[in-house]
XYZ file of N, CA, C and O in Angstrom:
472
model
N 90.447 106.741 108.698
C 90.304 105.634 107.777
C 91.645 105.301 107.126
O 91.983 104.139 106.898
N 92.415 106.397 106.830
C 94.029 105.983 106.375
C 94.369 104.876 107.106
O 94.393 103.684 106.802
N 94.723 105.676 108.491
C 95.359 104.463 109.082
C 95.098 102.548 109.101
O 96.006 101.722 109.200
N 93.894 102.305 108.998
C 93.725 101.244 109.040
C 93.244 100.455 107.561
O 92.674 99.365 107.513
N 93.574 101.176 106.566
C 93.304 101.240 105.091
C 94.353 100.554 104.323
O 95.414 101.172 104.234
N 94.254 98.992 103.543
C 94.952 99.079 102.476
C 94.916 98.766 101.412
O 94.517 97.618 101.215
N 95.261 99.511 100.346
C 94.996 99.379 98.594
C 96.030 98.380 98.152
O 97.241 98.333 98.368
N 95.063 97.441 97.339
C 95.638 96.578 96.537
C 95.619 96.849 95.390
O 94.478 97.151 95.039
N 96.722 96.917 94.187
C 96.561 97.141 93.306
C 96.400 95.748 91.162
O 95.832 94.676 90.957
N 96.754 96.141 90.766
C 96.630 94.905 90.074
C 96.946 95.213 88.176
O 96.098 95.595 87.370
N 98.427 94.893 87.887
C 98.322 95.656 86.686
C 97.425 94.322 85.633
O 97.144 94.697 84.495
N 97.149 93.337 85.892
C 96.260 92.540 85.290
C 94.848 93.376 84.685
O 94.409 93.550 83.548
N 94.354 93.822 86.171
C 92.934 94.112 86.182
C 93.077 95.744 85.558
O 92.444 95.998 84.533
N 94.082 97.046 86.325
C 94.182 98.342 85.637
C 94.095 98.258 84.489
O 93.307 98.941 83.835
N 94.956 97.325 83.952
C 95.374 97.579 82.554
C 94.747 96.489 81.378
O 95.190 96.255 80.253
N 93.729 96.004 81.965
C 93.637 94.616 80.875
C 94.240 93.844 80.212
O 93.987 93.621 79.028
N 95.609 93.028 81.212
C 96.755 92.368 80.914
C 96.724 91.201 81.981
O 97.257 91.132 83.089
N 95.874 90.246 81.243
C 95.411 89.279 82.688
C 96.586 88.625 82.995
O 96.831 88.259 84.144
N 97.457 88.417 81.914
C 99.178 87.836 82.557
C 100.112 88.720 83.049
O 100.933 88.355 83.891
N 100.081 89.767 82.646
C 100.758 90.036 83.912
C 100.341 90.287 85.291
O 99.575 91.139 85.742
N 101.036 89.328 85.885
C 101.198 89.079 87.304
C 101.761 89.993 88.177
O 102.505 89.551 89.052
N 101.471 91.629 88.085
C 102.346 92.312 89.087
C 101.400 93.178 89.760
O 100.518 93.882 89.268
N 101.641 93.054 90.629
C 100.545 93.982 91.785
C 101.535 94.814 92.611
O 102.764 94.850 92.542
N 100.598 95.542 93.492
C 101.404 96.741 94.477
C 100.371 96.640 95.640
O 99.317 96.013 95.532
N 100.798 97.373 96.865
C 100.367 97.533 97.885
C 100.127 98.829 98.571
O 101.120 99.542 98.428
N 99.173 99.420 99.275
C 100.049 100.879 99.679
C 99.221 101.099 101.004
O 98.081 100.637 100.958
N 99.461 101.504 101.767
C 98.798 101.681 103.646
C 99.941 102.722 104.524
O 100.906 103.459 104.326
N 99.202 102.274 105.449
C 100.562 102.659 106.805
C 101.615 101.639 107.078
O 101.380 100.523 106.615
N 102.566 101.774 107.643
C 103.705 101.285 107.477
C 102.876 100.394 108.417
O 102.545 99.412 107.754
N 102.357 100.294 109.767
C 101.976 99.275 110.740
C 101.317 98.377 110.102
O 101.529 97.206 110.418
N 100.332 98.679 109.026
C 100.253 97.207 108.839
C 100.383 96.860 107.663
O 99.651 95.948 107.280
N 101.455 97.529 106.599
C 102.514 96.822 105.511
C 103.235 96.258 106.143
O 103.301 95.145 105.619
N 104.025 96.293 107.194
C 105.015 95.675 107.836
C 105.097 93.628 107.679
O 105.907 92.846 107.181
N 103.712 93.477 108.452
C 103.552 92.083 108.589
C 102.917 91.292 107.104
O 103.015 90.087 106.869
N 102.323 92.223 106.300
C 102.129 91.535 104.626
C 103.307 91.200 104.185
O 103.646 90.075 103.819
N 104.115 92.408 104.216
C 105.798 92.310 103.638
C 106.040 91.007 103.892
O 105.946 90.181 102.985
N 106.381 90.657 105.156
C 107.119 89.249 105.720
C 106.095 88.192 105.214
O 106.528 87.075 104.928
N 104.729 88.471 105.078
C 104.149 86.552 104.569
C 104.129 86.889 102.790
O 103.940 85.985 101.976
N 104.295 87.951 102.498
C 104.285 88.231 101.096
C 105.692 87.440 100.456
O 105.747 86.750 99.439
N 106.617 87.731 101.256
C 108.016 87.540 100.262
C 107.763 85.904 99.879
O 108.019 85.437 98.769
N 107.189 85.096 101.057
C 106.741 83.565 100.738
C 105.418 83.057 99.803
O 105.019 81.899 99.679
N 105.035 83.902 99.376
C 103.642 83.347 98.865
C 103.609 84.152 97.278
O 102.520 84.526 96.844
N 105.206 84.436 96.265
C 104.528 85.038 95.379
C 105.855 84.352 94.455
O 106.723 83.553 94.806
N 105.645 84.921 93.340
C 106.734 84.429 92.022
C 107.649 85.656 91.432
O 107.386 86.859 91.441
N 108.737 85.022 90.945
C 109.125 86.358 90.281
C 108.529 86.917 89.057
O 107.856 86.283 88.244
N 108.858 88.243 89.000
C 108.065 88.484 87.839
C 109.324 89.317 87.109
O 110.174 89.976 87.707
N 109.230 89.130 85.758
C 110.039 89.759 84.809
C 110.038 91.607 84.750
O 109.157 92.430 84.497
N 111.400 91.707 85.098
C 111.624 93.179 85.391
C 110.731 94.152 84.439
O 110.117 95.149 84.819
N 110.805 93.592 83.006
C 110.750 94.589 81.798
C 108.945 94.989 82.512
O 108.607 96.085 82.959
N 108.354 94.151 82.448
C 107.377 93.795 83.269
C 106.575 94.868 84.403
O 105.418 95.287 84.360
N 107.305 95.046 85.089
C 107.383 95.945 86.157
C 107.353 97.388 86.332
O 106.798 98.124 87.148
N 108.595 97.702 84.694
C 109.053 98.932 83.962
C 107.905 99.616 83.417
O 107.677 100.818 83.551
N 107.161 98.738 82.764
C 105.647 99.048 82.112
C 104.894 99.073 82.812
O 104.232 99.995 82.334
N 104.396 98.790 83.639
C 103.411 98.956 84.689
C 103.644 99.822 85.433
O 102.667 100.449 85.844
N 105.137 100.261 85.962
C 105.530 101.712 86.669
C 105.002 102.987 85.853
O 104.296 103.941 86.181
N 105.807 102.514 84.326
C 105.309 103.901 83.629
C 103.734 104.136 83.198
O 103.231 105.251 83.056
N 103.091 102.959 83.029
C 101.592 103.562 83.112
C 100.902 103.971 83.887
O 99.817 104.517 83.684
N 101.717 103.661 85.458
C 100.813 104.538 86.500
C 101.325 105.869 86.767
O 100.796 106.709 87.495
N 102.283 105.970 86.184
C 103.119 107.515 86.035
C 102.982 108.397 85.020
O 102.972 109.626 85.079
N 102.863 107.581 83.952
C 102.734 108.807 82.573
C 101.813 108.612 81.710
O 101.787 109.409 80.772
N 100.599 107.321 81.751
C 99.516 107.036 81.270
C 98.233 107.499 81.175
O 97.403 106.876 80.512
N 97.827 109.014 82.036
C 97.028 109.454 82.357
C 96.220 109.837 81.191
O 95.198 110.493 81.389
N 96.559 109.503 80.001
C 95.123 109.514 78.931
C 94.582 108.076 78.741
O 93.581 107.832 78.067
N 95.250 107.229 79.326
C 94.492 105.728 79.784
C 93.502 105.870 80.712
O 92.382 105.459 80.411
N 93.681 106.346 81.732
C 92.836 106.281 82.513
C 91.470 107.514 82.395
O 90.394 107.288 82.949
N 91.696 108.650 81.691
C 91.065 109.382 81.657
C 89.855 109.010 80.390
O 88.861 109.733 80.327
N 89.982 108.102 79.624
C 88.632 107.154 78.775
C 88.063 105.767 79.472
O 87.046 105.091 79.323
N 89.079 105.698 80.194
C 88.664 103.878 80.604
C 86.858 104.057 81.529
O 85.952 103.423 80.987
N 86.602 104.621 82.407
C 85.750 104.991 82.806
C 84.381 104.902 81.717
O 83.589 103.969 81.584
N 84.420 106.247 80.992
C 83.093 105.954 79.726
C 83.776 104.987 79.332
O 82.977 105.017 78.396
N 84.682 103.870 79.021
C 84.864 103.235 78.083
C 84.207 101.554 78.538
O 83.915 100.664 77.739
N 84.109 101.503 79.987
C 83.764 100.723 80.413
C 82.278 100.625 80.895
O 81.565 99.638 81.073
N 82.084 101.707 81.019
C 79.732 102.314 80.992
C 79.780 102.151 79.370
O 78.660 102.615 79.157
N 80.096 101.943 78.544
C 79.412 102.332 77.514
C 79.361 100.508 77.267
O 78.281 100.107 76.832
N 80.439 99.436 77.516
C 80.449 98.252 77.515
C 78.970 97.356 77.986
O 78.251 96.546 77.401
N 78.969 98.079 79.565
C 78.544 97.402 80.480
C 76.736 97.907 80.199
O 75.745 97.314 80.626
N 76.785 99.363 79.225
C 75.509 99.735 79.143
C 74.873 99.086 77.660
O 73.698 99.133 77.293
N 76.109 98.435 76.902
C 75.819 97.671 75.844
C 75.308 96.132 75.755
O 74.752 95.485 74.867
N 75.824 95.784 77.309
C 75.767 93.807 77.637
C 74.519 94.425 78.525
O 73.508 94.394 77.823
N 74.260 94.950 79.769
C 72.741 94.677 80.303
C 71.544 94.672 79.893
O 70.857 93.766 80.364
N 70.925 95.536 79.005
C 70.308 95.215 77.864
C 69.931 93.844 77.548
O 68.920 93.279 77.966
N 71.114 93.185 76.522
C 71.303 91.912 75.816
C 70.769 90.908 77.201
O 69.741 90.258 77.010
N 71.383 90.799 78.420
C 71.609 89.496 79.473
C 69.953 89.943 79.874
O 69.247 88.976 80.160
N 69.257 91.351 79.921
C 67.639 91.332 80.502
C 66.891 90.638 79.631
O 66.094 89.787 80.025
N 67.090 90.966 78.169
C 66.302 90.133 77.061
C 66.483 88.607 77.105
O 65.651 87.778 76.736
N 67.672 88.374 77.601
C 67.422 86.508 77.588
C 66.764 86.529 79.290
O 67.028 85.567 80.011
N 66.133 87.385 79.694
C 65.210 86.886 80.591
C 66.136 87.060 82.433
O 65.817 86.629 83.541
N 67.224 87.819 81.989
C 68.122 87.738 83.333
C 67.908 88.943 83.945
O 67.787 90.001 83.328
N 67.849 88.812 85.265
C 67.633 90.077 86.356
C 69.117 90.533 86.289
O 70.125 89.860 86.078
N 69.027 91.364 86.437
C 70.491 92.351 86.694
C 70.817 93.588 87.327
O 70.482 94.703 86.927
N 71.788 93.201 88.783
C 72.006 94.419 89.235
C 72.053 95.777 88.793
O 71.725 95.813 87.607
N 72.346 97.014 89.288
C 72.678 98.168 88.924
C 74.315 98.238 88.922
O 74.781 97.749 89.952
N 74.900 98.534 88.373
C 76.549 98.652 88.724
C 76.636 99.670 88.328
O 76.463 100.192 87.227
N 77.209 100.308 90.220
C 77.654 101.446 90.225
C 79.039 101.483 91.090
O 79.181 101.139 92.263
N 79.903 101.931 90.297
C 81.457 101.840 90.681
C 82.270 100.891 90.475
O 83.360 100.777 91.036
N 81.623 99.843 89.335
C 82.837 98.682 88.925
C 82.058 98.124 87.831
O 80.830 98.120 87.752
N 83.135 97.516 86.750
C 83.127 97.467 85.479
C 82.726 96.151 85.347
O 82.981 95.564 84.296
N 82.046 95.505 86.386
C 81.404 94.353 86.858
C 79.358 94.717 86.350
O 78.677 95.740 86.419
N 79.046 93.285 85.881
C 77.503 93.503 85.859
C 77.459 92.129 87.102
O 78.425 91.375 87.222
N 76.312 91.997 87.871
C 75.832 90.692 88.436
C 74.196 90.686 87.891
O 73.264 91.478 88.026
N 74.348 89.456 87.252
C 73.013 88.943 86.754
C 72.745 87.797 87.592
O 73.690 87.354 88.244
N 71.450 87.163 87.698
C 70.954 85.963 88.583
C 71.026 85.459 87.589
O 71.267 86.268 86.693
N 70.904 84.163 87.172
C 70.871 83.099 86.343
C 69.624 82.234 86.497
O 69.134 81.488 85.650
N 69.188 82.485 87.793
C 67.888 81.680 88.151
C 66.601 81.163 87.261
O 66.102 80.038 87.228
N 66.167 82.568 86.429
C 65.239 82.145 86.177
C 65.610 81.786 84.377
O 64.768 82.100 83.536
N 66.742 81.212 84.018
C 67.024 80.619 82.815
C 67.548 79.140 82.987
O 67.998 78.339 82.167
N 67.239 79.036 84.900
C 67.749 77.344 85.287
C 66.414 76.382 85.420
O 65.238 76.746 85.447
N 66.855 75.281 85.483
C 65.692 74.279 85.792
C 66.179 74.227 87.441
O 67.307 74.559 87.807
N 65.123 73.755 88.334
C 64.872 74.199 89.593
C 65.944 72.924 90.208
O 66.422 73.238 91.298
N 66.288 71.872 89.811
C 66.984 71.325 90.191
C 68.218 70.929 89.665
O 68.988 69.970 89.711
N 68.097 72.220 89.058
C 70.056 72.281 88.463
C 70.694 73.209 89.603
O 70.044 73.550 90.592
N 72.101 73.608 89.366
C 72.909 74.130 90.024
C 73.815 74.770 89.103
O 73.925 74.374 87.943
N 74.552 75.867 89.625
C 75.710 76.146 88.770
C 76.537 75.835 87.722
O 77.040 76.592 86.892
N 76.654 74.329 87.872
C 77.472 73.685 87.077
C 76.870 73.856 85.753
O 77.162 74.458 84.720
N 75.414 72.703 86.386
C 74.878 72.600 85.533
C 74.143 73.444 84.485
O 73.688 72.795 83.544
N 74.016 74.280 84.475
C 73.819 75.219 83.983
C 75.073 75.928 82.670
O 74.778 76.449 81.595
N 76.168 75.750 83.128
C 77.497 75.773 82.497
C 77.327 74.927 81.399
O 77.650 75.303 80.272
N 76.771 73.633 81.647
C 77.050 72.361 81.126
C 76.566 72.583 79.731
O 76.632 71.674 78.903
């Protein structure tokens, strides 16, 4: 599974820093090789200082990561609750700090997404 495996990373999403814009990559060299080359065209620069901080929290941050876990079940076990009482079905989430609720049965049958927003 290594071999044909690759992790994307995201200090937006790790760290709850939706602006910064810096991500990482990590696999076998065979197929980093060809991301590398369409990557260098498809991204922005990003501010060094930037980069510095996001290196050192994946290096020396390890009491970040060691609460984020309960810190994010205790969130997600606080909102499913609330979204069943207004009448919403809701997945189980297991392994991401994600809930999916249906919306269905709080829509009128000939609305849509939007509308529903609206």
């Amino acid at each position: 599974m290594a071999q044909r495996t690759i992790r994307l990373g995201s200090a937006g999403k790790t760290f709850s820093f939706t602006a910064w814009k810096v991500g990482w990559m990590t696999g076998p060299a065979h197929l980093l090789g060809p991301i590398i080359k369409a990557h260098q065209f498809l991204v922005f620069t990003v501010a060094s200082n930037l980069q510095h901080a996001v290196a050192y929290g994946l290096d020396e941050a390890d009491w970040f990561y060691k609460g984020l876990g309960l810190e994010l079940q205790a969130k997600r076990q606080r909102l499913e609750p609330r979204l069943e009482a207004l009448g919403l079905s809701v997945l189980p989430a297991q392994g991401t700090y994600f809930l999916t609720a249906d919306m269905r049965s709080i829509m009128k049958p000939e609305d849509d997404d939007v509308a529903l927003c609206k």
